[in-house]
PDB file of C-alpha atoms in Angstrom:
ATOM      1  CA  MET R   1      17.194 119.348 -69.035  1.00  0.00           C
ATOM      2  CA  ILE R   2      16.798 123.133 -69.006  1.00  0.00           C
ATOM      3  CA  ASP R   3      16.705 124.529 -72.572  1.00  0.00           C
ATOM      4  CA  THR R   4      17.639 128.151 -71.822  1.00  0.00           C
ATOM      5  CA  ILE R   5      20.384 129.160 -69.397  1.00  0.00           C
ATOM      6  CA  ALA R   6      21.743 132.683 -68.857  1.00  0.00           C
ATOM      7  CA  GLY R   7      19.666 133.802 -71.813  1.00  0.00           C
ATOM      8  CA  ILE R   8      21.257 131.247 -74.162  1.00  0.00           C
ATOM      9  CA  ARG R   9      18.993 128.655 -75.722  1.00  0.00           C
ATOM     10  CA  VAL R  10      20.383 125.173 -76.333  1.00  0.00           C
ATOM     11  CA  PRO R  11      19.819 124.062 -79.951  1.00  0.00           C
ATOM     12  CA  ASP R  12      16.905 121.642 -80.150  1.00  0.00           C
ATOM     13  CA  SER R  13      17.530 120.031 -83.531  1.00  0.00           C
ATOM     14  CA  ALA R  14      17.685 116.267 -83.994  1.00  0.00           C
ATOM     15  CA  ILE R  15      21.474 116.337 -84.329  1.00  0.00           C
ATOM     16  CA  ALA R  16      21.905 118.467 -81.203  1.00  0.00           C
ATOM     17  CA  ARG R  17      19.671 116.173 -79.153  1.00  0.00           C
ATOM     18  CA  ALA R  18      21.532 113.105 -80.418  1.00  0.00           C
ATOM     19  CA  ALA R  19      24.878 114.706 -79.610  1.00  0.00           C
ATOM     20  CA  THR R  20      23.721 115.485 -76.083  1.00  0.00           C
ATOM     21  CA  GLN R  21      22.639 111.883 -75.566  1.00  0.00           C
ATOM     22  CA  LEU R  22      25.853 110.422 -76.963  1.00  0.00           C
ATOM     23  CA  VAL R  23      28.072 112.635 -74.836  1.00  0.00           C
ATOM     24  CA  ARG R  24      25.888 112.083 -71.771  1.00  0.00           C
ATOM     25  CA  ASP R  25      26.191 108.300 -72.272  1.00  0.00           C
ATOM     26  CA  THR R  26      29.970 108.495 -72.786  1.00  0.00           C
ATOM     27  CA  GLU R  27      31.405 111.113 -70.451  1.00  0.00           C
ATOM     28  CA  ASP R  28      31.254 111.286 -66.677  1.00  0.00           C
ATOM     29  CA  ASP R  29      29.494 114.131 -64.910  1.00  0.00           C
ATOM     30  CA  LEU R  30      32.585 116.308 -64.719  1.00  0.00           C
ATOM     31  CA  LEU R  31      33.329 116.246 -68.448  1.00  0.00           C
ATOM     32  CA  PHE R  32      29.673 116.453 -69.479  1.00  0.00           C
ATOM     33  CA  ASN R  33      28.988 119.506 -67.306  1.00  0.00           C
ATOM     34  CA  HIS R  34      32.257 121.077 -68.430  1.00  0.00           C
ATOM     35  CA  SER R  35      31.290 120.581 -72.085  1.00  0.00           C
ATOM     36  CA  ARG R  36      27.891 122.145 -71.576  1.00  0.00           C
ATOM     37  CA  ARG R  37      29.421 125.121 -69.768  1.00  0.00           C
ATOM     38  CA  VAL R  38      31.871 125.583 -72.626  1.00  0.00           C
ATOM     39  CA  PHE R  39      28.909 126.034 -74.968  1.00  0.00           C
ATOM     40  CA  PHE R  40      27.308 128.681 -72.745  1.00  0.00           C
ATOM     41  CA  TRP R  41      30.549 130.601 -72.188  1.00  0.00           C
ATOM     42  CA  GLY R  42      31.257 130.484 -75.916  1.00  0.00           C
ATOM     43  CA  ALA R  43      27.743 131.600 -76.852  1.00  0.00           C
ATOM     44  CA  LEU R  44      27.741 134.389 -74.268  1.00  0.00           C
ATOM     45  CA  THR R  45      31.094 135.539 -75.625  1.00  0.00           C
ATOM     46  CA  GLY R  46      29.646 135.577 -79.122  1.00  0.00           C
ATOM     47  CA  GLU R  47      26.671 137.632 -77.948  1.00  0.00           C
ATOM     48  CA  ARG R  48      28.928 140.077 -76.120  1.00  0.00           C
ATOM     49  CA  ARG R  49      31.159 140.512 -79.160  1.00  0.00           C
ATOM     50  CA  GLY R  50      28.249 140.772 -81.573  1.00  0.00           C
ATOM     51  CA  LEU R  51      29.415 137.788 -83.623  1.00  0.00           C
ATOM     52  CA  ALA R  52      27.123 136.042 -86.075  1.00  0.00           C
ATOM     53  CA  TYR R  53      27.776 132.502 -84.873  1.00  0.00           C
ATOM     54  CA  ASP R  54      25.930 129.259 -85.614  1.00  0.00           C
ATOM     55  CA  ALA R  55      24.649 128.020 -82.235  1.00  0.00           C
ATOM     56  CA  GLU R  56      24.231 124.443 -83.442  1.00  0.00           C
ATOM     57  CA  LEU R  57      27.812 124.179 -84.714  1.00  0.00           C
ATOM     58  CA  LEU R  58      29.147 125.792 -81.551  1.00  0.00           C
ATOM     59  CA  TYR R  59      27.120 123.331 -79.490  1.00  0.00           C
ATOM     60  CA  LEU R  60      28.479 120.324 -81.385  1.00  0.00           C
ATOM     61  CA  ALA R  61      32.063 121.553 -81.029  1.00  0.00           C
ATOM     62  CA  ALA R  62      31.627 122.201 -77.318  1.00  0.00           C
ATOM     63  CA  MET R  63      29.976 118.858 -76.624  1.00  0.00           C
ATOM     64  CA  PHE R  64      32.523 116.758 -78.519  1.00  0.00           C
ATOM     65  CA  HIS R  65      35.667 118.686 -77.618  1.00  0.00           C
ATOM     66  CA  ASP R  66      36.773 116.329 -74.820  1.00  0.00           C
ATOM     67  CA  MET R  67      35.445 113.027 -76.188  1.00  0.00           C
ATOM     68  CA  GLY R  68      39.024 112.085 -77.033  1.00  0.00           C
ATOM     69  CA  LEU R  69      39.737 111.825 -73.308  1.00  0.00           C
ATOM     70  CA  THR R  70      37.299 108.930 -72.960  1.00  0.00           C
ATOM     71  CA  GLY R  71      38.250 105.309 -73.417  1.00  0.00           C
ATOM     72  CA  ALA R  72      35.560 104.793 -76.021  1.00  0.00           C
ATOM     73  CA  TYR R  73      36.956 107.407 -78.413  1.00  0.00           C
ATOM     74  CA  SER R  74      40.665 107.565 -77.608  1.00  0.00           C
ATOM     75  CA  SER R  75      43.130 106.341 -80.227  1.00  0.00           C
ATOM     76  CA  ALA R  76      46.516 104.836 -79.476  1.00  0.00           C
ATOM     77  CA  ASP R  77      48.599 107.511 -81.143  1.00  0.00           C
ATOM     78  CA  LEU R  78      46.664 110.689 -81.972  1.00  0.00           C
ATOM     79  CA  ARG R  79      46.325 113.821 -79.868  1.00  0.00           C
ATOM     80  CA  PHE R  80      43.142 113.651 -77.817  1.00  0.00           C
ATOM     81  CA  GLU R  81      41.954 116.847 -79.511  1.00  0.00           C
ATOM     82  CA  VAL R  82      42.162 115.107 -82.897  1.00  0.00           C
ATOM     83  CA  ASP R  83      40.344 112.066 -81.507  1.00  0.00           C
ATOM     84  CA  GLY R  84      37.512 114.325 -80.386  1.00  0.00           C
ATOM     85  CA  ALA R  85      37.494 116.157 -83.711  1.00  0.00           C
ATOM     86  CA  ASN R  86      37.359 112.873 -85.625  1.00  0.00           C
ATOM     87  CA  THR R  87      34.501 111.660 -83.449  1.00  0.00           C
ATOM     88  CA  ALA R  88      32.525 114.823 -84.149  1.00  0.00           C
ATOM     89  CA  ARG R  89      33.265 114.573 -87.873  1.00  0.00           C
ATOM     90  CA  ASP R  90      32.041 110.979 -88.102  1.00  0.00           C
ATOM     91  CA  PHE R  91      28.926 111.847 -86.113  1.00  0.00           C
ATOM     92  CA  MET R  92      28.107 114.867 -88.274  1.00  0.00           C
ATOM     93  CA  LYS R  93      28.636 112.928 -91.501  1.00  0.00           C
ATOM     94  CA  SER R  94      25.962 110.488 -90.373  1.00  0.00           C
ATOM     95  CA  TYR R  95      23.553 113.451 -90.410  1.00  0.00           C
ATOM     96  CA  SER R  96      24.691 114.648 -93.861  1.00  0.00           C
ATOM     97  CA  VAL R  97      25.974 117.981 -92.551  1.00  0.00           C
ATOM     98  CA  PHE R  98      27.661 120.289 -95.073  1.00  0.00           C
ATOM     99  CA  GLU R  99      31.391 119.637 -95.392  1.00  0.00           C
ATOM    100  CA  ARG R 100      32.291 123.262 -94.590  1.00  0.00           C
ATOM    101  CA  ASP R 101      30.383 123.027 -91.292  1.00  0.00           C
ATOM    102  CA  ILE R 102      32.026 119.710 -90.454  1.00  0.00           C
ATOM    103  CA  GLU R 103      35.413 121.278 -91.160  1.00  0.00           C
ATOM    104  CA  ASP R 104      34.681 124.192 -88.827  1.00  0.00           C
ATOM    105  CA  VAL R 105      33.673 121.900 -85.964  1.00  0.00           C
ATOM    106  CA  TRP R 106      36.651 119.623 -86.602  1.00  0.00           C
ATOM    107  CA  THR R 107      39.035 122.571 -86.545  1.00  0.00           C
ATOM    108  CA  ALA R 108      37.388 124.091 -83.464  1.00  0.00           C
ATOM    109  CA  ILE R 109      37.965 120.895 -81.500  1.00  0.00           C
ATOM    110  CA  ALA R 110      41.433 120.151 -82.880  1.00  0.00           C
ATOM    111  CA  LEU R 111      42.698 123.644 -82.018  1.00  0.00           C
ATOM    112  CA  HIS R 112      40.966 124.230 -78.695  1.00  0.00           C
ATOM    113  CA  THR R 113      44.220 123.819 -76.734  1.00  0.00           C
ATOM    114  CA  THR R 114      46.309 125.879 -79.159  1.00  0.00           C
ATOM    115  CA  PRO R 115      46.303 129.430 -77.779  1.00  0.00           C
ATOM    116  CA  GLY R 116      46.762 132.432 -80.021  1.00  0.00           C
ATOM    117  CA  VAL R 117      45.343 130.898 -83.213  1.00  0.00           C
ATOM    118  CA  PRO R 118      41.601 130.105 -82.905  1.00  0.00           C
ATOM    119  CA  GLU R 119      40.680 133.652 -81.881  1.00  0.00           C
ATOM    120  CA  HIS R 120      41.553 134.815 -85.407  1.00  0.00           C
ATOM    121  CA  MET R 121      39.374 132.233 -87.130  1.00  0.00           C
ATOM    122  CA  ARG R 122      35.670 131.810 -87.875  1.00  0.00           C
ATOM    123  CA  PRO R 123      33.199 132.130 -84.967  1.00  0.00           C
ATOM    124  CA  THR R 124      32.650 128.415 -84.309  1.00  0.00           C
ATOM    125  CA  ILE R 125      36.397 127.957 -83.921  1.00  0.00           C
ATOM    126  CA  ALA R 126      37.074 131.144 -81.980  1.00  0.00           C
ATOM    127  CA  LEU R 127      34.158 130.732 -79.576  1.00  0.00           C
ATOM    128  CA  THR R 128      34.851 127.092 -78.775  1.00  0.00           C
ATOM    129  CA  THR R 129      38.312 128.014 -77.560  1.00  0.00           C
ATOM    130  CA  ALA R 130      36.938 131.064 -75.737  1.00  0.00           C
ATOM    131  CA  GLY R 131      34.497 128.797 -73.898  1.00  0.00           C
ATOM    132  CA  VAL R 132      37.201 126.311 -72.967  1.00  0.00           C
ATOM    133  CA  GLU R 133      39.560 129.044 -71.806  1.00  0.00           C
ATOM    134  CA  MET R 134      36.875 130.577 -69.617  1.00  0.00           C
ATOM    135  CA  ASP R 135      35.924 127.293 -67.972  1.00  0.00           C
ATOM    136  CA  VAL R 136      39.395 125.824 -67.473  1.00  0.00           C
ATOM    137  CA  LEU R 137      41.689 128.846 -67.238  1.00  0.00           C
ATOM    138  CA  GLY R 138      39.299 131.571 -66.093  1.00  0.00           C
ATOM    139  CA  ILE R 139      40.251 133.770 -69.051  1.00  0.00           C
ATOM    140  CA  ALA R 140      37.760 136.666 -69.419  1.00  0.00           C
ATOM    141  CA  TYR R 141      36.094 135.561 -66.151  1.00  0.00           C
ATOM    142  CA  HIS R 142      35.180 139.146 -65.259  1.00  0.00           C
ATOM    143  CA  ASP R 143      33.679 139.804 -68.684  1.00  0.00           C
ATOM    144  CA  PHE R 144      30.742 137.652 -67.601  1.00  0.00           C
ATOM    145  CA  THR R 145      28.298 138.936 -65.022  1.00  0.00           C
ATOM    146  CA  GLN R 146      27.963 137.258 -61.653  1.00  0.00           C
ATOM    147  CA  GLU R 147      24.401 136.362 -62.630  1.00  0.00           C
ATOM    148  CA  GLN R 148      25.573 134.657 -65.819  1.00  0.00           C
ATOM    149  CA  ARG R 149      28.250 132.663 -64.003  1.00  0.00           C
ATOM    150  CA  ASP R 150      25.867 131.642 -61.249  1.00  0.00           C
ATOM    151  CA  HIS R 151      23.070 130.639 -63.627  1.00  0.00           C
ATOM    152  CA  VAL R 152      25.291 128.452 -65.806  1.00  0.00           C
ATOM    153  CA  CYS R 153      26.969 126.798 -62.835  1.00  0.00           C
ATOM    154  CA  ALA R 154      23.660 126.243 -61.052  1.00  0.00           C
ATOM    155  CA  HIS R 155      22.538 123.985 -63.899  1.00  0.00           C
ATOM    156  CA  HIS R 156      25.954 122.525 -64.742  1.00  0.00           C
ATOM    157  CA  PRO R 157      27.975 122.648 -61.531  1.00  0.00           C
ATOM    158  CA  ARG R 158      31.715 122.791 -61.184  1.00  0.00           C
ATOM    159  CA  GLU R 159      32.744 120.091 -58.748  1.00  0.00           C
ATOM    160  CA  ALA R 160      34.247 121.293 -55.482  1.00  0.00           C
ATOM    161  CA  ASN R 161      37.693 120.169 -56.674  1.00  0.00           C
ATOM    162  CA  PHE R 162      37.174 120.932 -60.357  1.00  0.00           C
ATOM    163  CA  LYS R 163      40.604 122.480 -60.930  1.00  0.00           C
ATOM    164  CA  GLU R 164      42.449 119.414 -59.665  1.00  0.00           C
ATOM    165  CA  ALA R 165      39.920 117.025 -61.156  1.00  0.00           C
ATOM    166  CA  ILE R 166      40.062 118.394 -64.688  1.00  0.00           C
ATOM    167  CA  ILE R 167      43.867 118.157 -64.640  1.00  0.00           C
ATOM    168  CA  GLU R 168      43.519 114.532 -63.525  1.00  0.00           C
ATOM    169  CA  HIS R 169      41.075 113.855 -66.358  1.00  0.00           C
ATOM    170  CA  PHE R 170      43.553 115.337 -68.830  1.00  0.00           C
ATOM    171  CA  ALA R 171      46.333 113.184 -67.400  1.00  0.00           C
ATOM    172  CA  GLN R 172      44.345 109.958 -67.537  1.00  0.00           C
ATOM    173  CA  GLY R 173      43.306 110.700 -71.097  1.00  0.00           C
ATOM    174  CA  ILE R 174      46.850 111.137 -72.413  1.00  0.00           C
ATOM    175  CA  ILE R 175      49.068 109.172 -70.031  1.00  0.00           C
ATOM    176  CA  LYS R 176      49.374 106.201 -72.422  1.00  0.00           C
ATOM    177  CA  LYS R 177      50.512 108.393 -75.331  1.00  0.00           C
ATOM    178  CA  PRO R 178      52.842 111.033 -73.861  1.00  0.00           C
ATOM    179  CA  GLU R 179      54.441 111.672 -77.254  1.00  0.00           C
ATOM    180  CA  THR R 180      51.220 113.430 -78.325  1.00  0.00           C
ATOM    181  CA  THR R 181      51.939 116.260 -75.889  1.00  0.00           C
ATOM    182  CA  PHE R 182      54.957 117.519 -77.818  1.00  0.00           C
ATOM    183  CA  GLY R 183      54.569 121.222 -78.531  1.00  0.00           C
ATOM    184  CA  ASN R 184      51.260 121.672 -76.747  1.00  0.00           C
ATOM    185  CA  VAL R 185      49.945 122.603 -73.317  1.00  0.00           C
ATOM    186  CA  LYS R 186      49.218 119.027 -72.253  1.00  0.00           C
ATOM    187  CA  ALA R 187      52.928 118.480 -71.692  1.00  0.00           C
ATOM    188  CA  ASP R 188      52.451 120.582 -68.551  1.00  0.00           C
ATOM    189  CA  VAL R 189      49.830 118.094 -67.332  1.00  0.00           C
ATOM    190  CA  LEU R 190      52.169 115.094 -67.483  1.00  0.00           C
ATOM    191  CA  ALA R 191      55.057 117.124 -66.077  1.00  0.00           C
ATOM    192  CA  LEU R 192      52.856 117.740 -63.025  1.00  0.00           C
ATOM    193  CA  LYS R 193      51.295 114.292 -62.734  1.00  0.00           C
ATOM    194  CA  GLU R 194      54.176 112.053 -63.862  1.00  0.00           C
ATOM    195  CA  PRO R 195      57.343 113.962 -62.905  1.00  0.00           C
ATOM    196  CA  GLU R 196      59.424 110.805 -62.451  1.00  0.00           C
ATOM    197  CA  HIS R 197      58.615 109.261 -65.823  1.00  0.00           C
ATOM    198  CA  PHE R 198      57.605 111.973 -68.265  1.00  0.00           C
ATOM    199  CA  VAL R 199      60.310 113.429 -70.490  1.00  0.00           C
ATOM    200  CA  ARG R 200      59.209 116.592 -72.230  1.00  0.00           C
ATOM    201  CA  GLY R 201      60.062 116.731 -75.930  1.00  0.00           C
ATOM    202  CA  ASN R 202      62.480 119.495 -76.896  1.00  0.00           C
ATOM    203  CA  PHE R 203      62.112 121.250 -80.230  1.00  0.00           C
ATOM    204  CA  CYS R 204      65.705 122.424 -80.391  1.00  0.00           C
ATOM    205  CA  SER R 205      67.049 118.974 -79.532  1.00  0.00           C
ATOM    206  CA  ILE R 206      65.075 117.512 -82.422  1.00  0.00           C
ATOM    207  CA  ILE R 207      66.538 120.091 -84.812  1.00  0.00           C
ATOM    208  CA  LEU R 208      70.101 119.550 -83.606  1.00  0.00           C
ATOM    209  CA  GLY R 209      69.754 115.773 -83.623  1.00  0.00           C
ATOM    210  CA  SER R 210      68.158 115.463 -87.065  1.00  0.00           C
ATOM    211  CA  ALA R 211      69.745 113.530 -89.939  1.00  0.00           C
ATOM    212  CA  TRP R 212      70.785 116.749 -91.673  1.00  0.00           C
ATOM    213  CA  PRO R 213      74.597 117.071 -91.607  1.00  0.00           C
ATOM    214  CA  ILE R 214      74.516 120.833 -91.067  1.00  0.00           C
TER     215      ILE R 214
END
């Protein structure tokens, strides 16, 4: 596997290599390539902004961020983001990583679908979300050069139907626990994919229907 893409070098530590292997063995090609691209977009964003980020922590957050969508690491009742964060935390603990670093990676993964918050946090957290938003939503697309986009995608291709396919992956990862989409963007996924069965939670209805008398 190429070690340097678009001027960004992939961390080559024992924990980074083990993470790559675990994710490669667990995720399909679409999610694996997406996770790798998230690292490069996040790192390139960090370089462009002049941020002092830890490439290894960013790599771990990027690689594990969608593990909660897989059958092997999906819980019955937690948000998939939390499943991925918990998987990363357990993995990092097995390598005796500092608790503060584990917390940053956990938070980066747990918040990567919560817009408006991660960008104000430490670099690992902010750049993980930036990478996800670039790859899935195209946010800041034009802040990257054509050469950077082409180089990353040449080594980790977007499938011809990536937009539809990533939505389908989201749906399949959360369809058995629709209640976990309350208050987050994944409710839009089930509203699109399961319009006849999915009932979106309503914040105001919960307030008005609570046990409080007034």
